[in-house]
mmCIF file of C-alpha atoms in Angstrom:
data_model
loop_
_atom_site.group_PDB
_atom_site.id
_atom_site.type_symbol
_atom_site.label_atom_id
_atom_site.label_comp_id
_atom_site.label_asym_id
_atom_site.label_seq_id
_atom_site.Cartn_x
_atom_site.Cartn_y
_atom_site.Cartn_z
ATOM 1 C CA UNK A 1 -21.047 -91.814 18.123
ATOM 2 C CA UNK A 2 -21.484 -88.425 17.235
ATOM 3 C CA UNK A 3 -24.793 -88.489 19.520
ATOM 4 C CA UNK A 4 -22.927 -90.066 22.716
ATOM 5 C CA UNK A 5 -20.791 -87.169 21.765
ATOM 6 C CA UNK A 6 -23.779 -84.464 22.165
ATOM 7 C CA UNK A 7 -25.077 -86.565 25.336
ATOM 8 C CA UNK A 8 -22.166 -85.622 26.549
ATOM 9 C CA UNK A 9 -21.237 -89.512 27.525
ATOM 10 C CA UNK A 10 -17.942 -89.403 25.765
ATOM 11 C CA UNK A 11 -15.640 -86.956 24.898
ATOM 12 C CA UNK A 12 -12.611 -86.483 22.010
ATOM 13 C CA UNK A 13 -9.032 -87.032 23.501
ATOM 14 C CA UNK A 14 -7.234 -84.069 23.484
ATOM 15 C CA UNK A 15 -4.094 -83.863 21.284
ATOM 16 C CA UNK A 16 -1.285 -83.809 23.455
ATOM 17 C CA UNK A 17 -3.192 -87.076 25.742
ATOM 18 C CA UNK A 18 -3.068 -89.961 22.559
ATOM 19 C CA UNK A 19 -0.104 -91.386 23.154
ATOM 20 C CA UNK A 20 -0.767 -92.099 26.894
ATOM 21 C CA UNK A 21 -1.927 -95.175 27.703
ATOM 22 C CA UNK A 22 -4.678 -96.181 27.366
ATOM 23 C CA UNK A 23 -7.506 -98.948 26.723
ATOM 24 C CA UNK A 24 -10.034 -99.145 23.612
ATOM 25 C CA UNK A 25 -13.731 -100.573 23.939
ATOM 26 C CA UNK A 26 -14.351 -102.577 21.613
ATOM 27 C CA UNK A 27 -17.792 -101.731 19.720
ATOM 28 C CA UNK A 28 -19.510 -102.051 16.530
ATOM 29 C CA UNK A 29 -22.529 -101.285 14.964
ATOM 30 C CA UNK A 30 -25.069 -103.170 14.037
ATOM 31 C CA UNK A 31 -28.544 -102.166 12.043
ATOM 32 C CA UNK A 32 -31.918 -104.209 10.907
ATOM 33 C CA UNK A 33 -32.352 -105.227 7.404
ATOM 34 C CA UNK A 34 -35.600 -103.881 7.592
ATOM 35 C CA UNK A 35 -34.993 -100.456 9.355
ATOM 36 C CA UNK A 36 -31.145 -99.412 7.928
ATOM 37 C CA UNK A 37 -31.474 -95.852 8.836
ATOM 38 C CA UNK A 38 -31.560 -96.395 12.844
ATOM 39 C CA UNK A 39 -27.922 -97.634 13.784
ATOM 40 C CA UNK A 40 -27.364 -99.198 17.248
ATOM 41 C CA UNK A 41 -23.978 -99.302 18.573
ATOM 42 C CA UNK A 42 -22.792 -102.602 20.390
ATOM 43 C CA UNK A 43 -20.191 -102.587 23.253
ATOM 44 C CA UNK A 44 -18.169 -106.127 24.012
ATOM 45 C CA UNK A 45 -15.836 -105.525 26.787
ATOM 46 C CA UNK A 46 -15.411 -108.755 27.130
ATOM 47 C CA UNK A 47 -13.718 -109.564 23.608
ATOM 48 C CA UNK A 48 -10.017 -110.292 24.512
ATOM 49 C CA UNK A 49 -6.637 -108.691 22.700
ATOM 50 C CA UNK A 50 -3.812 -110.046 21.129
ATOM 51 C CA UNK A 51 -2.645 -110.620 24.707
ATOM 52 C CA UNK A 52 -5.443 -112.717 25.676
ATOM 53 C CA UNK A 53 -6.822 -110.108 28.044
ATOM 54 C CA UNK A 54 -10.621 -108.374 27.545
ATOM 55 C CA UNK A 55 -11.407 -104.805 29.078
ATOM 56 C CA UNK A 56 -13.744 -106.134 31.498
ATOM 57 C CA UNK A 57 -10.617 -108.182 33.163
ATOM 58 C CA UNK A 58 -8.561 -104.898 33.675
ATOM 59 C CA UNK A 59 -11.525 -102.975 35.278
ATOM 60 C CA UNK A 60 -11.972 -101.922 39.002
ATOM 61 C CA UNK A 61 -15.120 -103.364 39.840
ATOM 62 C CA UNK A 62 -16.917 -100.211 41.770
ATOM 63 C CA UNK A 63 -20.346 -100.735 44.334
ATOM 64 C CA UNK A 64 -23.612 -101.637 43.207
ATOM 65 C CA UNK A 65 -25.336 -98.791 41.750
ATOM 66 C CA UNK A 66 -28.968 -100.939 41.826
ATOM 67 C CA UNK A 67 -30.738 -100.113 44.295
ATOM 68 C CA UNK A 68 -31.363 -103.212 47.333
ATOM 69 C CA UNK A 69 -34.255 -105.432 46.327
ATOM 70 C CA UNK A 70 -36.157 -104.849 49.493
ATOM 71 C CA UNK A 71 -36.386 -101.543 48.308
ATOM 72 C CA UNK A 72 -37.617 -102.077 44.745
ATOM 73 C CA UNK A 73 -40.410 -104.850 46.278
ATOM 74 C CA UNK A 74 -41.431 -102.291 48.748
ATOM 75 C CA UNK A 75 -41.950 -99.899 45.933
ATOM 76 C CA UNK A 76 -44.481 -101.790 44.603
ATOM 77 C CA UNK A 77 -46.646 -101.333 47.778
ATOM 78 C CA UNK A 78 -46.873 -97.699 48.209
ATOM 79 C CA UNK A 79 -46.135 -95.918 44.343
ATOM 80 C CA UNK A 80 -47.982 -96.649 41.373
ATOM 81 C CA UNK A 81 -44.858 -96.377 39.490
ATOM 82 C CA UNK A 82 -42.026 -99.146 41.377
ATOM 83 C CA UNK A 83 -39.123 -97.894 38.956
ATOM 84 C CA UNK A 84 -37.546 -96.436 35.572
ATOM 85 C CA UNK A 85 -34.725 -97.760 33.426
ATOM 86 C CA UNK A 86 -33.172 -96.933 30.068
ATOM 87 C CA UNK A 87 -31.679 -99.514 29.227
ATOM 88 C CA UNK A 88 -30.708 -97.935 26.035
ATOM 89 C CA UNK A 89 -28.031 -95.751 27.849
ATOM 90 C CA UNK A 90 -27.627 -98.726 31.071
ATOM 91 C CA UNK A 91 -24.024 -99.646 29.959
ATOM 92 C CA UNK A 92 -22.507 -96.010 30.062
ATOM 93 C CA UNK A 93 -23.819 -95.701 33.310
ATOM 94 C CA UNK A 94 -20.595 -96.662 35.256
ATOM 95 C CA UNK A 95 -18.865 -95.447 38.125
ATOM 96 C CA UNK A 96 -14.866 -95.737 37.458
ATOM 97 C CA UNK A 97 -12.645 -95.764 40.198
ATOM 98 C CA UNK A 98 -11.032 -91.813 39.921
ATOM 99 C CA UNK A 99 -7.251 -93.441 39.785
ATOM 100 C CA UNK A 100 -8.980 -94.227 36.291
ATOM 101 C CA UNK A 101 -9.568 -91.088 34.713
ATOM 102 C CA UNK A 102 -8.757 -87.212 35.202
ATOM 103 C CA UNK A 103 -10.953 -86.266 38.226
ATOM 104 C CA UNK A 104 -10.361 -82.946 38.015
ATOM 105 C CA UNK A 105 -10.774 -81.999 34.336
ATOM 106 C CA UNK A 106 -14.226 -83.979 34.498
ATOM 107 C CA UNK A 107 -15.496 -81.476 37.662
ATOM 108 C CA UNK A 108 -14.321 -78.182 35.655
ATOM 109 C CA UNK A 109 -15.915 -79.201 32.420
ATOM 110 C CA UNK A 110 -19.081 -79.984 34.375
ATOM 111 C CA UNK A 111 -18.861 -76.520 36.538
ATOM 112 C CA UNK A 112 -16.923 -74.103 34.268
ATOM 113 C CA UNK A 113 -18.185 -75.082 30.390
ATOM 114 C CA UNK A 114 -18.990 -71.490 29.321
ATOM 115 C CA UNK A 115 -15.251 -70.745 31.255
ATOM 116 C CA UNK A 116 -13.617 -73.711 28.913
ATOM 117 C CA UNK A 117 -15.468 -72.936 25.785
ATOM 118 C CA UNK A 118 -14.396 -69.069 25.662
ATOM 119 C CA UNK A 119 -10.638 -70.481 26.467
ATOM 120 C CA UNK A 120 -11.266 -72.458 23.680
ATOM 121 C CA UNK A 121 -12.579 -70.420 21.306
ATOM 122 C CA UNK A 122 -10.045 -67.632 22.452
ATOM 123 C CA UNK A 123 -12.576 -65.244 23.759
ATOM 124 C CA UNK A 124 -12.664 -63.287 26.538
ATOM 125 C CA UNK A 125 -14.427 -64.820 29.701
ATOM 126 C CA UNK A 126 -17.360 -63.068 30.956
ATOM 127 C CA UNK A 127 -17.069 -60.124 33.283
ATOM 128 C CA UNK A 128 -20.281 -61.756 35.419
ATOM 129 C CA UNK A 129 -17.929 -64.819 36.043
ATOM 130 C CA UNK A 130 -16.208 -65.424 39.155
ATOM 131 C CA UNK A 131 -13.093 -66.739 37.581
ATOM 132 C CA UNK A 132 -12.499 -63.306 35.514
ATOM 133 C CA UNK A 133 -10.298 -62.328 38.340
ATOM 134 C CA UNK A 134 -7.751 -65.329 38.453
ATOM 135 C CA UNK A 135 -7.089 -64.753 34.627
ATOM 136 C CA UNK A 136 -7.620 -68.791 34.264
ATOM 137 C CA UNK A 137 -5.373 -70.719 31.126
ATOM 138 C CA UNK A 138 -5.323 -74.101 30.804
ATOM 139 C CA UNK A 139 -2.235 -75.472 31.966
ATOM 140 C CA UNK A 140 0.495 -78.180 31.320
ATOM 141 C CA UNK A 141 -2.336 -80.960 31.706
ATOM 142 C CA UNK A 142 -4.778 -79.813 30.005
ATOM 143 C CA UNK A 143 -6.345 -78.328 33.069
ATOM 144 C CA UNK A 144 -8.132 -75.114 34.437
ATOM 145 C CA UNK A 145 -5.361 -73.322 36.112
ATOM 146 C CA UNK A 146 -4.924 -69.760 37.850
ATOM 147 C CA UNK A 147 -2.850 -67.213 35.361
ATOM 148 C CA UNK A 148 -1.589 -64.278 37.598
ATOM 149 C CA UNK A 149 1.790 -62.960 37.657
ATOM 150 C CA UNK A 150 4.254 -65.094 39.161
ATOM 151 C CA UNK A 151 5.688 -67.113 36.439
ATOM 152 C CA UNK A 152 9.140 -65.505 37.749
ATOM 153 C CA UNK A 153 8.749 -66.476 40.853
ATOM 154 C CA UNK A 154 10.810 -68.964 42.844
ATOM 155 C CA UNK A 155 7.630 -71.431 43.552
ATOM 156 C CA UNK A 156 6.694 -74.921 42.009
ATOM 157 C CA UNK A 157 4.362 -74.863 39.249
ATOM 158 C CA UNK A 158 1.281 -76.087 40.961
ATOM 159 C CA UNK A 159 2.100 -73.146 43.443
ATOM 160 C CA UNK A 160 2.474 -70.823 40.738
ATOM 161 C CA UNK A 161 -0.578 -71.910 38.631
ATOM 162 C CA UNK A 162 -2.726 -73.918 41.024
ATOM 163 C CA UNK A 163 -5.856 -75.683 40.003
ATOM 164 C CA UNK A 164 -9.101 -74.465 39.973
ATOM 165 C CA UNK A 165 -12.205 -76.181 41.983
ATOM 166 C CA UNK A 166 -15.517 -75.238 42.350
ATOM 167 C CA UNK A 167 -16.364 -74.985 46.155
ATOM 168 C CA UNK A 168 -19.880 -76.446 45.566
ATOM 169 C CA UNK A 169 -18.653 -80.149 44.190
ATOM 170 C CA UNK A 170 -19.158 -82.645 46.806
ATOM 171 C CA UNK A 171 -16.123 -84.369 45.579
ATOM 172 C CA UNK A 172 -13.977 -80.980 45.975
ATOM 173 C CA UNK A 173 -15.763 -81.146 49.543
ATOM 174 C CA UNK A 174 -14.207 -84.931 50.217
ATOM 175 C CA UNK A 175 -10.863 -83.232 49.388
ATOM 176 C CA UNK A 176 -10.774 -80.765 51.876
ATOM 177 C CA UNK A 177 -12.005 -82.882 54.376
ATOM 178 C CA UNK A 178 -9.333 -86.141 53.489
ATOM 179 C CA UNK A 179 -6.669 -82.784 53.582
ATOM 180 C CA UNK A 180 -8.227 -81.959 57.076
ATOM 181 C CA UNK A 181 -7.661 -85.361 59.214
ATOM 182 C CA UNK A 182 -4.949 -86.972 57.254
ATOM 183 C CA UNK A 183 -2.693 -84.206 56.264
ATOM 184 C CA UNK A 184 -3.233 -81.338 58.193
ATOM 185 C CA UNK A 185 -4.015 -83.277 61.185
ATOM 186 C CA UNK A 186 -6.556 -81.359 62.369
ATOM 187 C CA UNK A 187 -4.311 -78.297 62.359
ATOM 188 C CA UNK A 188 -6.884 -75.718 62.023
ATOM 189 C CA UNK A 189 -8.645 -73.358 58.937
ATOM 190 C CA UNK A 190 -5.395 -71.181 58.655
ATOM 191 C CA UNK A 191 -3.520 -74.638 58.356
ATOM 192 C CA UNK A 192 -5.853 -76.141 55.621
ATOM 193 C CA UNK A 193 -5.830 -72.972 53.815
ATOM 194 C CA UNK A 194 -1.902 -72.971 53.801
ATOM 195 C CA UNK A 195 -2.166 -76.455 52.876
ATOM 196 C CA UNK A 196 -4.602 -76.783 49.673
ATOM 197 C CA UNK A 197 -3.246 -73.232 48.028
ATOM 198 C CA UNK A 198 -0.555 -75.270 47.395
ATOM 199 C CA UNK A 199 -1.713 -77.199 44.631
ATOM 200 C CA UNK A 200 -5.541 -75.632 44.595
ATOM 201 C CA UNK A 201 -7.697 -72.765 43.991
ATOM 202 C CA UNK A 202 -11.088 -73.591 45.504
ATOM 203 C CA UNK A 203 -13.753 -70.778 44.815
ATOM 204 C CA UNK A 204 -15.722 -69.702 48.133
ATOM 205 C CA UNK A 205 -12.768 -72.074 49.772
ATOM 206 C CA UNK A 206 -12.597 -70.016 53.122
ATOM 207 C CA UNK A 207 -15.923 -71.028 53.672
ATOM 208 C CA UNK A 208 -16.141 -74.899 52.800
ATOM 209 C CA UNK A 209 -12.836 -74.576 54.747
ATOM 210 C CA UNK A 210 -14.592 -73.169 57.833
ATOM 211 C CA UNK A 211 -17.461 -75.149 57.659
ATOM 212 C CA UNK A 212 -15.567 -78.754 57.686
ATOM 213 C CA UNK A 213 -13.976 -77.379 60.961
ATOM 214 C CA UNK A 214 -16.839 -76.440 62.256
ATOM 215 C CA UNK A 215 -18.929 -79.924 61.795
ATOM 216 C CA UNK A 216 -15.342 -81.796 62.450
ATOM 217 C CA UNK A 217 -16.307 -83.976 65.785
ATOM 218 C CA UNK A 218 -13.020 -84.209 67.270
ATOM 219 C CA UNK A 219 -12.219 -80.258 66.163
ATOM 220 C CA UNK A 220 -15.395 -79.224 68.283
ATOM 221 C CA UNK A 221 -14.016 -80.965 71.007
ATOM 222 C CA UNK A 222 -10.477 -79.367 71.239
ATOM 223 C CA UNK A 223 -12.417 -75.975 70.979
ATOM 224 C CA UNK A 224 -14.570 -76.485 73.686
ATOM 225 C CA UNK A 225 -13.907 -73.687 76.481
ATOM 226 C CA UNK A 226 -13.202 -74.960 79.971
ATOM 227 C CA UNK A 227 -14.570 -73.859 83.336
ATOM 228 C CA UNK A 228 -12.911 -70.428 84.749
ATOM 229 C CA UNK A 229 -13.233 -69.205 87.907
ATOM 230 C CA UNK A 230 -15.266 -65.244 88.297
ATOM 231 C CA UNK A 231 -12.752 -62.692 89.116
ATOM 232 C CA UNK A 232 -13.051 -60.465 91.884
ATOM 233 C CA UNK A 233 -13.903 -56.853 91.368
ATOM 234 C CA UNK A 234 -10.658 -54.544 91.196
ATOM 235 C CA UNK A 235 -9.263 -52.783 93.544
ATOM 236 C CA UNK A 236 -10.215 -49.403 94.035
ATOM 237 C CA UNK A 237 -6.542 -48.119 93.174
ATOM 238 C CA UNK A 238 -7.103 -49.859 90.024
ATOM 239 C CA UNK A 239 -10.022 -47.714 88.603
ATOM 240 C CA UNK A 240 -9.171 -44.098 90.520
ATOM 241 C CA UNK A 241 -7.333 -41.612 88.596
ATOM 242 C CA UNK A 242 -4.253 -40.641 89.822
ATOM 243 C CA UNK A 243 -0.725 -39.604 89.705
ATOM 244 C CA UNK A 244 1.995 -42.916 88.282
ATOM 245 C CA UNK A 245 3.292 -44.382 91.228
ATOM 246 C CA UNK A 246 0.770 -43.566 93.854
ATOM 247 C CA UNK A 247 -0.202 -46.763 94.145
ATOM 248 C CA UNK A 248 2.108 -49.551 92.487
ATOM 249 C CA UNK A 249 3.062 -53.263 92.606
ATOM 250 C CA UNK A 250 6.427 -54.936 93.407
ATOM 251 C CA UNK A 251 7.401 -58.266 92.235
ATOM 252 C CA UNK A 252 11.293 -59.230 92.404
ATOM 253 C CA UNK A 253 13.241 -61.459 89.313
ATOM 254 C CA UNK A 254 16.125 -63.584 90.121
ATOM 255 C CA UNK A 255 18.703 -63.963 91.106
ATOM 256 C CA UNK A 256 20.856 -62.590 87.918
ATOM 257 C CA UNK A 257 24.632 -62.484 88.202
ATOM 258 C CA UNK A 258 25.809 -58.848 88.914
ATOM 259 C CA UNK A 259 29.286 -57.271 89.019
ATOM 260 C CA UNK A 260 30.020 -54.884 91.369
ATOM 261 C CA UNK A 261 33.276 -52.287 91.286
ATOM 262 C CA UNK A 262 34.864 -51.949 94.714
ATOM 263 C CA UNK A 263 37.939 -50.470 95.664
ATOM 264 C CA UNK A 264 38.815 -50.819 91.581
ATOM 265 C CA UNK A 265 38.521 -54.403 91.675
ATOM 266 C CA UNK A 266 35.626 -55.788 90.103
ATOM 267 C CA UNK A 267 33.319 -58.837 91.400
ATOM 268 C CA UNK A 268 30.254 -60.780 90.601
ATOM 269 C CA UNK A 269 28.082 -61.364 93.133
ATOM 270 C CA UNK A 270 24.095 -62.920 93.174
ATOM 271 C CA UNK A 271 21.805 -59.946 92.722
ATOM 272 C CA UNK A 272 18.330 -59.390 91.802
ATOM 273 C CA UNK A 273 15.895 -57.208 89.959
ATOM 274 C CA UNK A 274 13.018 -55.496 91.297
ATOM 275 C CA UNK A 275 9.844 -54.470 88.851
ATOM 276 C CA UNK A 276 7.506 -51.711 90.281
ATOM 277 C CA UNK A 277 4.692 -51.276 88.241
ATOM 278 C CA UNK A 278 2.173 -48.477 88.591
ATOM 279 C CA UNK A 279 -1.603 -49.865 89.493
ATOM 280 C CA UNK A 280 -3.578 -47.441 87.519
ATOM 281 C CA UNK A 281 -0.945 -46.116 84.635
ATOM 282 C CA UNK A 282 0.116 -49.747 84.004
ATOM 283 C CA UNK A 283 4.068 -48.105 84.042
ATOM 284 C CA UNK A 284 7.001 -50.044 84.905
ATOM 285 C CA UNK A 285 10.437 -49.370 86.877
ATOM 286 C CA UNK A 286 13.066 -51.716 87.476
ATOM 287 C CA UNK A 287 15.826 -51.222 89.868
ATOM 288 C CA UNK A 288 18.664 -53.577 90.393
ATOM 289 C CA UNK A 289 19.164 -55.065 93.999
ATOM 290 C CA UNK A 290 22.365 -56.356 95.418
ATOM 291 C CA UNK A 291 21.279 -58.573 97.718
ATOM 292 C CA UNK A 292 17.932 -60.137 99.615
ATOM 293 C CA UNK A 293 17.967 -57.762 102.581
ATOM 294 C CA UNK A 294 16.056 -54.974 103.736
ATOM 295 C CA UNK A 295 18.338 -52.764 103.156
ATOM 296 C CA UNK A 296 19.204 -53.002 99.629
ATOM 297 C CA UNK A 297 15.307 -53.058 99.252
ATOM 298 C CA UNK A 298 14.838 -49.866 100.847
ATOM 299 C CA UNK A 299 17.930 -48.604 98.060
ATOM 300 C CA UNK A 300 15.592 -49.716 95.338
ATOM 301 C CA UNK A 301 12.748 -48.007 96.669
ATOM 302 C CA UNK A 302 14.819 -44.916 96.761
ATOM 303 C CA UNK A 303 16.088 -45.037 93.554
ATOM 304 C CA UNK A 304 12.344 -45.110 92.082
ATOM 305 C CA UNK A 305 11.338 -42.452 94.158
ATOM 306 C CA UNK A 306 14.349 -40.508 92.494
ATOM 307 C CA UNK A 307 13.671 -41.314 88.962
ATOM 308 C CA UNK A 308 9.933 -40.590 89.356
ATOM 309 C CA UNK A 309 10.759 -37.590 90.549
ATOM 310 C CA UNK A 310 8.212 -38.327 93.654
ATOM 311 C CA UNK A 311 8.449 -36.469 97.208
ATOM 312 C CA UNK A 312 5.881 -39.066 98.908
ATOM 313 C CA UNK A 313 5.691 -42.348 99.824
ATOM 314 C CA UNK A 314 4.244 -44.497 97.545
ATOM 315 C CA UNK A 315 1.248 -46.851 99.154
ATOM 316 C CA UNK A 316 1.931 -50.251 98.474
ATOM 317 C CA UNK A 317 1.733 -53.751 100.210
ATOM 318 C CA UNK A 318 5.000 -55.290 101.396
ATOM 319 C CA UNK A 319 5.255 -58.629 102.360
ATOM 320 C CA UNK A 320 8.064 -60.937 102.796
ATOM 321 C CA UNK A 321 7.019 -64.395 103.568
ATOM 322 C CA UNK A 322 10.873 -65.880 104.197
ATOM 323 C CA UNK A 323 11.959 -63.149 106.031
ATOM 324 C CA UNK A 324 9.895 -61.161 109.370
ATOM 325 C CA UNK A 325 12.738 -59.266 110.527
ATOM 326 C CA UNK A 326 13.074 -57.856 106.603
ATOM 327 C CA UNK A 327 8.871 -57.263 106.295
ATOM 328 C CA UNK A 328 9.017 -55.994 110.244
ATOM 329 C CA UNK A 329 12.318 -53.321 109.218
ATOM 330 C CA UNK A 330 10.464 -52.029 105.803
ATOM 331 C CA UNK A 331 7.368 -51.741 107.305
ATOM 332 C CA UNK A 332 8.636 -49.431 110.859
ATOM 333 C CA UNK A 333 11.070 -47.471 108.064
ATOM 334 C CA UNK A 334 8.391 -45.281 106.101
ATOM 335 C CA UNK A 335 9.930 -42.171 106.854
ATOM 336 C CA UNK A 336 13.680 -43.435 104.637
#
């Protein structure tokens, strides 16, 4: 036992995890009369409990890890050597569904160990790691966590201390893409960040992150840039220094209620707002109008004039599809 130990094929239960529960293999050992010093260990998975039930009854069967037998025949055509077994080590060779055991504490102590032994043996972790930074602890579950400094703060624990994955485990890789169509829907790299730093710390996670989006099929298609029509060159007022206001455009908002004071009596009344905007200084006036006439069009234009402090004209393009005799009056009027 103390070899499968070494192996690494089994492991001591931690403390605080005995009384979960559990199931026991059943094993013994059994040695040769003539050879006592070589003991080989027996497993029987199949012996019922008390309860009448075995091991082997309570198991998730997993897939076939044997490889097809069309395969194996073929082998024997083209390599010398078909195949290799041990069968010594054959029955510890078993995929377990991960409902079954701790997922995540197997992946750290495969891709942290020199991490977990100096938390275990209270020593400092190694400057050349890349988990020196997150000041990792283990945490209520006997897990890598993230230390930091927010145990005051007003977050959930996993928040607070999340979990620690290494970015280059394909299962950490299934993760992030199971959070990307089921949970976040698709929602985006900013969205599956938000999402997995709730419970996780993935190292390099911005860039398994941004590489599931960018091999996601249906992602690729939402991003896919449609057909725009060329614009036109601009205008020449557009790109020729000069004074603000020269040259401007006029585009009219409406109609706003406005209340007017006439003869001390006060009345609402449908007005409008017209927004001048300078062509090359990209400035903007606004000027209330009372009504849709030519008239009270002409007042706007006035008042800009007057706050721009202008003595000229200003060139512009007026045109007034609804209305001829309005277009006809502003455009025969320069001189007001």
């Amino acid at each position: 036992m103390q070899e499968y130990i070494r192996l690494g094929h089994m492991e001591l239960v931690p403390a605080a995890q005995i009384n979960r529960p559990g199931a026991y293999l059943p094993h013994h050992g059994v040695f040769r009369a003539d050879n006592p010093d070589k003991i080989r260990v027996v497993f029987n998975a199949s012996h019922k409990a008390m309860n009448g039930i075995s091991l082997n009854d309570t198991l998730l069967p997993g897939p076939k890890l044997q490889a097809d037998i069309t395969v194996v025949v073929s082998n024997w055509r083209y390599f010398k050597v078909a195949g290799t077994t041990d069968v010594e080590k054959m029955y510890r060779q078993i995929l377990v569904h991960r409902d079954n055991v701790d997922c995540f504490k197997a992946i750290q102590a495969h891709h942290f160990k020199e991490e977990i032994k100096a938390l275990k043996d209270k020593k400092p972790i190694s400057r050349r790691s890349h988990l020196a930074r997150l000041a990792p602890m283990f945490g209520r579950d006997d897990l890598l966590r993230v230390g930091g400094r927010l145990q005051n703060a007003q977050l959930s624990y996993d928040e607070t201390h999340p979990i620690i994955l290494p970015g280059e485990c394909i299962i950490v890789r299934r993760l992030i893409e199971y959070e990307h169509r089921e949970e976040t829907m698709h929602g985006g790299a900013q969205l599956m960040r938000s999402q997995l730093a709730r419970q996780f710390w993935i190292t390099r996670g911005e860039r398994i992150v941004q590489s599931v989006c960018r091999v996601c099929i249906k992602c690729t298609r939402y991003r896919a840039v449609t057909m725009e029509q060329q614009m036109a060159p601009l205008p020449a007022v557009r790109v020729t220094p000069a004074r603000a206001f020269k040259s401007i455009g006029l585009d009219y908002a409406g109609p706003v209620p406005v209340l007017f004071l006439r003869a001390k009596k006060a009345s609402s009344s449908k007005g409008y707002v017209a927004i001048f905007v300078c062509l090359v200084t990209r400035a903007v006036h606004i000027e209330i109008v009372s009504d849709f006439t030519a008239d009270a069009f002409l007042a706007a234009v006035k008042g800009a004039l007057r706050s721009s402090s202008r003595t000229t004209v200003p060139r512009s393009e007026v045109r007034h599809e609804s209305s001829k005799s309005c277009s006809t009056k502003v455009q025969h009027s320069p001189s007001e």
